[in-house]
Amino acid sequence: MYNSETNVGLRGENICIVHYLGLLESVAPSKDKIGFAGSAKSLEGRSSEERLIGLVENAQLNDLLHKDSSTSKQVAVHVSNNGFKITDLSSGNVLDRVSLLCVIQCVSYEDDDGNSNVAFLVQKPLSSRLQCHLFQTKSIADADHICALLQQAFTAAVNSAKVQ
């Protein structure tokens, strides 16, 4: 799962090299809103995954998030039993650390242009805002792998809690 041409791929079991398309923030859900996506009436019949993808695509149409990797920075996403960390590969700076308890949803999908993306929806402690981190991978298999890593971390945390 490594592309030497663009240096995008997977490094190690739980570190993924991807392009960071950006961060979108919104007020947390309330009675009349479901996350980012507007009133409940406009969302009837749509799954949470469809709503998150719709949010991302709408933000891309409004130039709030990058659409493709040509103008975005390369980052390492490190998934562990504690959560995930985003590190800028060009500077080595940690862009964000997110506790596993703050992760609401992870969705991998292929957009209309054939790009493979991963969206993490998170809500940090003591915050009334939701954040959506968007990444682009080399393939849908890589995007699915990132979501699988996060699922494994959740499973490990649940199993650890059962043992204690």
mmCIF file with all atom_site columns, C-alpha atoms in Angstrom:
data_model
loop_
_atom_site.group_PDB
_atom_site.id
_atom_site.type_symbol
_atom_site.label_atom_id
_atom_site.label_alt_id
_atom_site.label_comp_id
_atom_site.label_asym_id
_atom_site.label_entity_id
_atom_site.label_seq_id
_atom_site.pdbx_PDB_ins_code
_atom_site.Cartn_x
_atom_site.Cartn_y
_atom_site.Cartn_z
_atom_site.occupancy
_atom_site.B_iso_or_equiv
_atom_site.pdbx_formal_charge
_atom_site.auth_seq_id
_atom_site.auth_comp_id
_atom_site.auth_asym_id
_atom_site.auth_atom_id
_atom_site.pdbx_PDB_model_num
ATOM 1   C CA . MET A 1 1   ? 0.000   0.000  0.000  1.00 0.00 ? 1   MET A CA 1
ATOM 2   C CA . TYR A 1 2   ? 2.768   2.409  -0.870 1.00 0.00 ? 2   TYR A CA 1
ATOM 3   C CA . ASN A 1 3   ? 2.995   4.711  -3.852 1.00 0.00 ? 3   ASN A CA 1
ATOM 4   C CA . SER A 1 4   ? 6.591   5.746  -4.475 1.00 0.00 ? 4   SER A CA 1
ATOM 5   C CA . GLU A 1 5   ? 5.493   8.252  -7.111 1.00 0.00 ? 5   GLU A CA 1
ATOM 6   C CA . THR A 1 6   ? 3.662   10.525 -4.670 1.00 0.00 ? 6   THR A CA 1
ATOM 7   C CA . ASN A 1 7   ? 5.076   9.149  -1.403 1.00 0.00 ? 7   ASN A CA 1
ATOM 8   C CA . VAL A 1 8   ? 1.562   8.402  -0.174 1.00 0.00 ? 8   VAL A CA 1
ATOM 9   C CA . GLY A 1 9   ? 0.912   5.110  1.514  1.00 0.00 ? 9   GLY A CA 1
ATOM 10  C CA . LEU A 1 10  ? 0.981   3.303  4.801  1.00 0.00 ? 10  LEU A CA 1
ATOM 11  C CA . ARG A 1 11  ? 4.011   3.232  7.042  1.00 0.00 ? 11  ARG A CA 1
ATOM 12  C CA . GLY A 1 12  ? 4.011   0.610  9.742  1.00 0.00 ? 12  GLY A CA 1
ATOM 13  C CA . GLU A 1 13  ? 0.851   -0.941 11.082 1.00 0.00 ? 13  GLU A CA 1
ATOM 14  C CA . ASN A 1 14  ? -0.715  2.118  12.639 1.00 0.00 ? 14  ASN A CA 1
ATOM 15  C CA . ILE A 1 15  ? 0.889   5.137  10.971 1.00 0.00 ? 15  ILE A CA 1
ATOM 16  C CA . CYS A 1 16  ? -0.694  6.261  7.711  1.00 0.00 ? 16  CYS A CA 1
ATOM 17  C CA . ILE A 1 17  ? 0.807   8.834  5.357  1.00 0.00 ? 17  ILE A CA 1
ATOM 18  C CA . VAL A 1 18  ? -2.011  10.847 3.789  1.00 0.00 ? 18  VAL A CA 1
ATOM 19  C CA . HIS A 1 19  ? -2.888  14.323 2.518  1.00 0.00 ? 19  HIS A CA 1
ATOM 20  C CA . TYR A 1 20  ? -4.663  16.626 4.974  1.00 0.00 ? 20  TYR A CA 1
ATOM 21  C CA . LEU A 1 21  ? -7.534  18.362 3.195  1.00 0.00 ? 21  LEU A CA 1
ATOM 22  C CA . GLY A 1 22  ? -8.459  20.432 6.212  1.00 0.00 ? 22  GLY A CA 1
ATOM 23  C CA . LEU A 1 23  ? -10.487 20.950 9.348  1.00 0.00 ? 23  LEU A CA 1
ATOM 24  C CA . LEU A 1 24  ? -14.075 22.118 9.528  1.00 0.00 ? 24  LEU A CA 1
ATOM 25  C CA . GLU A 1 25  ? -15.717 23.260 12.767 1.00 0.00 ? 25  GLU A CA 1
ATOM 26  C CA . SER A 1 26  ? -19.368 23.628 13.700 1.00 0.00 ? 26  SER A CA 1
ATOM 27  C CA . VAL A 1 27  ? -21.580 24.005 16.735 1.00 0.00 ? 27  VAL A CA 1
ATOM 28  C CA . ALA A 1 28  ? -22.481 20.695 18.373 1.00 0.00 ? 28  ALA A CA 1
ATOM 29  C CA . PRO A 1 29  ? -25.927 19.175 17.815 1.00 0.00 ? 29  PRO A CA 1
ATOM 30  C CA . SER A 1 30  ? -28.986 20.658 19.452 1.00 0.00 ? 30  SER A CA 1
ATOM 31  C CA . LYS A 1 31  ? -32.715 19.959 19.302 1.00 0.00 ? 31  LYS A CA 1
ATOM 32  C CA . ASP A 1 32  ? -33.024 21.417 15.798 1.00 0.00 ? 32  ASP A CA 1
ATOM 33  C CA . LYS A 1 33  ? -29.637 20.413 14.401 1.00 0.00 ? 33  LYS A CA 1
ATOM 34  C CA . ILE A 1 34  ? -27.779 17.201 13.839 1.00 0.00 ? 34  ILE A CA 1
ATOM 35  C CA . GLY A 1 35  ? -24.104 18.072 13.924 1.00 0.00 ? 35  GLY A CA 1
ATOM 36  C CA . PHE A 1 36  ? -23.038 20.149 10.988 1.00 0.00 ? 36  PHE A CA 1
ATOM 37  C CA . ALA A 1 37  ? -25.740 19.173 8.606  1.00 0.00 ? 37  ALA A CA 1
ATOM 38  C CA . GLY A 1 38  ? -28.723 21.393 9.360  1.00 0.00 ? 38  GLY A CA 1
ATOM 39  C CA . SER A 1 39  ? -32.258 20.797 10.522 1.00 0.00 ? 39  SER A CA 1
ATOM 40  C CA . ALA A 1 40  ? -33.532 17.307 11.220 1.00 0.00 ? 40  ALA A CA 1
ATOM 41  C CA . LYS A 1 41  ? -36.283 17.701 8.617  1.00 0.00 ? 41  LYS A CA 1
ATOM 42  C CA . SER A 1 42  ? -33.718 18.112 5.825  1.00 0.00 ? 42  SER A CA 1
ATOM 43  C CA . LEU A 1 43  ? -31.917 14.968 6.983  1.00 0.00 ? 43  LEU A CA 1
ATOM 44  C CA . GLU A 1 44  ? -34.780 12.500 7.199  1.00 0.00 ? 44  GLU A CA 1
ATOM 45  C CA . GLY A 1 45  ? -33.857 9.093  5.850  1.00 0.00 ? 45  GLY A CA 1
ATOM 46  C CA . ARG A 1 46  ? -30.118 9.764  5.657  1.00 0.00 ? 46  ARG A CA 1
ATOM 47  C CA . SER A 1 47  ? -27.576 7.787  7.657  1.00 0.00 ? 47  SER A CA 1
ATOM 48  C CA . SER A 1 48  ? -24.990 9.563  9.795  1.00 0.00 ? 48  SER A CA 1
ATOM 49  C CA . GLU A 1 49  ? -22.339 8.538  7.243  1.00 0.00 ? 49  GLU A CA 1
ATOM 50  C CA . GLU A 1 50  ? -24.323 10.123 4.393  1.00 0.00 ? 50  GLU A CA 1
ATOM 51  C CA . ARG A 1 51  ? -24.812 13.297 6.420  1.00 0.00 ? 51  ARG A CA 1
ATOM 52  C CA . LEU A 1 52  ? -21.088 13.562 7.195  1.00 0.00 ? 52  LEU A CA 1
ATOM 53  C CA . ILE A 1 53  ? -20.124 12.984 3.552  1.00 0.00 ? 53  ILE A CA 1
ATOM 54  C CA . GLY A 1 54  ? -22.727 15.560 2.482  1.00 0.00 ? 54  GLY A CA 1
ATOM 55  C CA . LEU A 1 55  ? -21.239 18.038 4.942  1.00 0.00 ? 55  LEU A CA 1
ATOM 56  C CA . VAL A 1 56  ? -17.753 17.472 3.557  1.00 0.00 ? 56  VAL A CA 1
ATOM 57  C CA . GLU A 1 57  ? -18.855 17.799 -0.063 1.00 0.00 ? 57  GLU A CA 1
ATOM 58  C CA . ASN A 1 58  ? -20.795 20.986 0.700  1.00 0.00 ? 58  ASN A CA 1
ATOM 59  C CA . ALA A 1 59  ? -17.751 22.457 2.465  1.00 0.00 ? 59  ALA A CA 1
ATOM 60  C CA . GLN A 1 60  ? -15.588 21.569 -0.544 1.00 0.00 ? 60  GLN A CA 1
ATOM 61  C CA . LEU A 1 61  ? -18.035 23.283 -2.913 1.00 0.00 ? 61  LEU A CA 1
ATOM 62  C CA . ASN A 1 62  ? -17.802 26.396 -0.707 1.00 0.00 ? 62  ASN A CA 1
ATOM 63  C CA . ASP A 1 63  ? -13.963 26.201 -0.653 1.00 0.00 ? 63  ASP A CA 1
ATOM 64  C CA . LEU A 1 64  ? -13.882 25.538 3.098  1.00 0.00 ? 64  LEU A CA 1
ATOM 65  C CA . LEU A 1 65  ? -11.994 22.256 2.562  1.00 0.00 ? 65  LEU A CA 1
ATOM 66  C CA . HIS A 1 66  ? -9.581  21.184 -0.179 1.00 0.00 ? 66  HIS A CA 1
ATOM 67  C CA . LYS A 1 67  ? -11.026 18.861 -2.822 1.00 0.00 ? 67  LYS A CA 1
ATOM 68  C CA . ASP A 1 68  ? -7.840  17.101 -3.883 1.00 0.00 ? 68  ASP A CA 1
ATOM 69  C CA . SER A 1 69  ? -4.337  16.504 -2.610 1.00 0.00 ? 69  SER A CA 1
ATOM 70  C CA . SER A 1 70  ? -2.516  18.779 -5.081 1.00 0.00 ? 70  SER A CA 1
ATOM 71  C CA . THR A 1 71  ? -2.784  21.804 -2.769 1.00 0.00 ? 71  THR A CA 1
ATOM 72  C CA . SER A 1 72  ? -2.722  20.067 0.607  1.00 0.00 ? 72  SER A CA 1
ATOM 73  C CA . LYS A 1 73  ? 0.039   19.090 3.014  1.00 0.00 ? 73  LYS A CA 1
ATOM 74  C CA . GLN A 1 74  ? 1.207   15.572 3.644  1.00 0.00 ? 74  GLN A CA 1
ATOM 75  C CA . VAL A 1 75  ? 0.692   14.333 7.187  1.00 0.00 ? 75  VAL A CA 1
ATOM 76  C CA . ALA A 1 76  ? 1.154   11.209 9.251  1.00 0.00 ? 76  ALA A CA 1
ATOM 77  C CA . VAL A 1 77  ? -1.919  9.954  11.078 1.00 0.00 ? 77  VAL A CA 1
ATOM 78  C CA . HIS A 1 78  ? -0.878  7.763  14.000 1.00 0.00 ? 78  HIS A CA 1
ATOM 79  C CA . VAL A 1 79  ? -3.715  5.685  15.450 1.00 0.00 ? 79  VAL A CA 1
ATOM 80  C CA . SER A 1 80  ? -3.243  4.139  18.894 1.00 0.00 ? 80  SER A CA 1
ATOM 81  C CA . ASN A 1 81  ? -5.348  2.845  21.766 1.00 0.00 ? 81  ASN A CA 1
ATOM 82  C CA . ASN A 1 82  ? -5.329  6.412  23.091 1.00 0.00 ? 82  ASN A CA 1
ATOM 83  C CA . GLY A 1 83  ? -6.723  8.042  19.918 1.00 0.00 ? 83  GLY A CA 1
ATOM 84  C CA . PHE A 1 84  ? -5.012  9.621  16.927 1.00 0.00 ? 84  PHE A CA 1
ATOM 85  C CA . LYS A 1 85  ? -2.291  12.178 16.283 1.00 0.00 ? 85  LYS A CA 1
ATOM 86  C CA . ILE A 1 86  ? -1.797  14.255 13.124 1.00 0.00 ? 86  ILE A CA 1
ATOM 87  C CA . THR A 1 87  ? 1.805   15.265 12.341 1.00 0.00 ? 87  THR A CA 1
ATOM 88  C CA . ASP A 1 88  ? 2.884   17.590 9.513  1.00 0.00 ? 88  ASP A CA 1
ATOM 89  C CA . LEU A 1 89  ? 5.586   15.694 7.607  1.00 0.00 ? 89  LEU A CA 1
ATOM 90  C CA . SER A 1 90  ? 7.306   18.827 6.276  1.00 0.00 ? 90  SER A CA 1
ATOM 91  C CA . SER A 1 91  ? 7.818   20.469 9.684  1.00 0.00 ? 91  SER A CA 1
ATOM 92  C CA . GLY A 1 92  ? 7.407   17.605 12.138 1.00 0.00 ? 92  GLY A CA 1
ATOM 93  C CA . ASN A 1 93  ? 4.873   19.684 14.088 1.00 0.00 ? 93  ASN A CA 1
ATOM 94  C CA . VAL A 1 94  ? 1.964   17.905 15.733 1.00 0.00 ? 94  VAL A CA 1
ATOM 95  C CA . LEU A 1 95  ? -1.176  19.506 14.285 1.00 0.00 ? 95  LEU A CA 1
ATOM 96  C CA . ASP A 1 96  ? -3.637  17.809 16.621 1.00 0.00 ? 96  ASP A CA 1
ATOM 97  C CA . ARG A 1 97  ? -4.044  15.012 19.147 1.00 0.00 ? 97  ARG A CA 1
ATOM 98  C CA . VAL A 1 98  ? -7.492  13.552 19.650 1.00 0.00 ? 98  VAL A CA 1
ATOM 99  C CA . SER A 1 99  ? -8.408  11.205 22.486 1.00 0.00 ? 99  SER A CA 1
ATOM 100 C CA . LEU A 1 100 ? -10.256 8.050  21.508 1.00 0.00 ? 100 LEU A CA 1
ATOM 101 C CA . LEU A 1 101 ? -13.140 9.153  23.738 1.00 0.00 ? 101 LEU A CA 1
ATOM 102 C CA . CYS A 1 102 ? -13.584 12.281 21.594 1.00 0.00 ? 102 CYS A CA 1
ATOM 103 C CA . VAL A 1 103 ? -13.986 10.424 18.286 1.00 0.00 ? 103 VAL A CA 1
ATOM 104 C CA . ILE A 1 104 ? -17.632 10.323 17.249 1.00 0.00 ? 104 ILE A CA 1
ATOM 105 C CA . GLN A 1 105 ? -17.329 8.813  13.786 1.00 0.00 ? 105 GLN A CA 1
ATOM 106 C CA . CYS A 1 106 ? -14.867 7.718  11.111 1.00 0.00 ? 106 CYS A CA 1
ATOM 107 C CA . VAL A 1 107 ? -16.049 7.395  7.509  1.00 0.00 ? 107 VAL A CA 1
ATOM 108 C CA . SER A 1 108 ? -14.088 6.253  4.457  1.00 0.00 ? 108 SER A CA 1
ATOM 109 C CA . TYR A 1 109 ? -15.544 6.946  1.035  1.00 0.00 ? 109 TYR A CA 1
ATOM 110 C CA . GLU A 1 110 ? -14.764 7.600  -2.616 1.00 0.00 ? 110 GLU A CA 1
ATOM 111 C CA . ASP A 1 111 ? -15.923 10.973 -3.942 1.00 0.00 ? 111 ASP A CA 1
ATOM 112 C CA . ASP A 1 112 ? -17.396 11.757 -7.371 1.00 0.00 ? 112 ASP A CA 1
ATOM 113 C CA . ASP A 1 113 ? -13.908 12.428 -8.769 1.00 0.00 ? 113 ASP A CA 1
ATOM 114 C CA . GLY A 1 114 ? -12.637 9.002  -7.688 1.00 0.00 ? 114 GLY A CA 1
ATOM 115 C CA . ASN A 1 115 ? -10.595 10.353 -4.756 1.00 0.00 ? 115 ASN A CA 1
ATOM 116 C CA . SER A 1 116 ? -10.462 8.201  -1.626 1.00 0.00 ? 116 SER A CA 1
ATOM 117 C CA . ASN A 1 117 ? -11.140 10.132 1.575  1.00 0.00 ? 117 ASN A CA 1
ATOM 118 C CA . VAL A 1 118 ? -11.382 9.607  5.330  1.00 0.00 ? 118 VAL A CA 1
ATOM 119 C CA . ALA A 1 119 ? -13.355 11.925 7.607  1.00 0.00 ? 119 ALA A CA 1
ATOM 120 C CA . PHE A 1 120 ? -13.011 11.935 11.405 1.00 0.00 ? 120 PHE A CA 1
ATOM 121 C CA . LEU A 1 121 ? -15.801 13.640 13.329 1.00 0.00 ? 121 LEU A CA 1
ATOM 122 C CA . VAL A 1 122 ? -14.679 14.612 16.841 1.00 0.00 ? 122 VAL A CA 1
ATOM 123 C CA . GLN A 1 123 ? -15.825 16.648 19.810 1.00 0.00 ? 123 GLN A CA 1
ATOM 124 C CA . LYS A 1 124 ? -13.145 17.695 22.260 1.00 0.00 ? 124 LYS A CA 1
ATOM 125 C CA . PRO A 1 125 ? -13.817 17.843 26.007 1.00 0.00 ? 125 PRO A CA 1
ATOM 126 C CA . LEU A 1 126 ? -15.429 21.006 27.354 1.00 0.00 ? 126 LEU A CA 1
ATOM 127 C CA . SER A 1 127 ? -16.150 22.194 23.817 1.00 0.00 ? 127 SER A CA 1
ATOM 128 C CA . SER A 1 128 ? -19.494 22.945 22.234 1.00 0.00 ? 128 SER A CA 1
ATOM 129 C CA . ARG A 1 129 ? -17.969 22.566 18.775 1.00 0.00 ? 129 ARG A CA 1
ATOM 130 C CA . LEU A 1 130 ? -17.639 19.555 16.507 1.00 0.00 ? 130 LEU A CA 1
ATOM 131 C CA . GLN A 1 131 ? -14.588 19.178 14.298 1.00 0.00 ? 131 GLN A CA 1
ATOM 132 C CA . CYS A 1 132 ? -14.309 17.265 11.045 1.00 0.00 ? 132 CYS A CA 1
ATOM 133 C CA . HIS A 1 133 ? -10.782 16.318 9.951  1.00 0.00 ? 133 HIS A CA 1
ATOM 134 C CA . LEU A 1 134 ? -10.613 15.340 6.264  1.00 0.00 ? 134 LEU A CA 1
ATOM 135 C CA . PHE A 1 135 ? -7.821  13.278 4.705  1.00 0.00 ? 135 PHE A CA 1
ATOM 136 C CA . GLN A 1 136 ? -7.188  11.925 1.206  1.00 0.00 ? 136 GLN A CA 1
ATOM 137 C CA . THR A 1 137 ? -5.541  8.538  0.692  1.00 0.00 ? 137 THR A CA 1
ATOM 138 C CA . LYS A 1 138 ? -4.014  6.773  -2.302 1.00 0.00 ? 138 LYS A CA 1
ATOM 139 C CA . SER A 1 139 ? -6.796  4.179  -2.469 1.00 0.00 ? 139 SER A CA 1
ATOM 140 C CA . ILE A 1 140 ? -10.087 3.254  -0.860 1.00 0.00 ? 140 ILE A CA 1
ATOM 141 C CA . ALA A 1 141 ? -8.274  0.276  0.705  1.00 0.00 ? 141 ALA A CA 1
ATOM 142 C CA . ASP A 1 142 ? -5.972  2.733  2.516  1.00 0.00 ? 142 ASP A CA 1
ATOM 143 C CA . ALA A 1 143 ? -8.966  4.803  3.644  1.00 0.00 ? 143 ALA A CA 1
ATOM 144 C CA . ASP A 1 144 ? -10.726 1.672  4.896  1.00 0.00 ? 144 ASP A CA 1
ATOM 145 C CA . HIS A 1 145 ? -7.517  0.641  6.689  1.00 0.00 ? 145 HIS A CA 1
ATOM 146 C CA . ILE A 1 146 ? -7.464  3.886  8.695  1.00 0.00 ? 146 ILE A CA 1
ATOM 147 C CA . CYS A 1 147 ? -11.072 3.347  9.806  1.00 0.00 ? 147 CYS A CA 1
ATOM 148 C CA . ALA A 1 148 ? -10.242 -0.284 10.659 1.00 0.00 ? 148 ALA A CA 1
ATOM 149 C CA . LEU A 1 149 ? -7.318  0.883  12.828 1.00 0.00 ? 149 LEU A CA 1
ATOM 150 C CA . LEU A 1 150 ? -9.640  3.189  14.715 1.00 0.00 ? 150 LEU A CA 1
ATOM 151 C CA . GLN A 1 151 ? -12.177 0.368  15.125 1.00 0.00 ? 151 GLN A CA 1
ATOM 152 C CA . GLN A 1 152 ? -9.414  -1.879 16.505 1.00 0.00 ? 152 GLN A CA 1
ATOM 153 C CA . ALA A 1 153 ? -8.470  0.837  19.007 1.00 0.00 ? 153 ALA A CA 1
ATOM 154 C CA . PHE A 1 154 ? -12.106 1.099  20.154 1.00 0.00 ? 154 PHE A CA 1
ATOM 155 C CA . THR A 1 155 ? -12.382 -2.683 20.453 1.00 0.00 ? 155 THR A CA 1
ATOM 156 C CA . ALA A 1 156 ? -9.152  -2.856 22.480 1.00 0.00 ? 156 ALA A CA 1
ATOM 157 C CA . ALA A 1 157 ? -10.396 -0.102 24.803 1.00 0.00 ? 157 ALA A CA 1
ATOM 158 C CA . VAL A 1 158 ? -13.737 -1.857 25.355 1.00 0.00 ? 158 VAL A CA 1
ATOM 159 C CA . ASN A 1 159 ? -12.033 -5.207 25.989 1.00 0.00 ? 159 ASN A CA 1
ATOM 160 C CA . SER A 1 160 ? -9.601  -3.556 28.399 1.00 0.00 ? 160 SER A CA 1
ATOM 161 C CA . ALA A 1 161 ? -12.487 -1.993 30.327 1.00 0.00 ? 161 ALA A CA 1
ATOM 162 C CA . LYS A 1 162 ? -14.215 -5.391 30.592 1.00 0.00 ? 162 LYS A CA 1
ATOM 163 C CA . VAL A 1 163 ? -11.088 -6.984 32.103 1.00 0.00 ? 163 VAL A CA 1
ATOM 164 C CA . GLN A 1 164 ? -10.797 -4.309 34.780 1.00 0.00 ? 164 GLN A CA 1
#
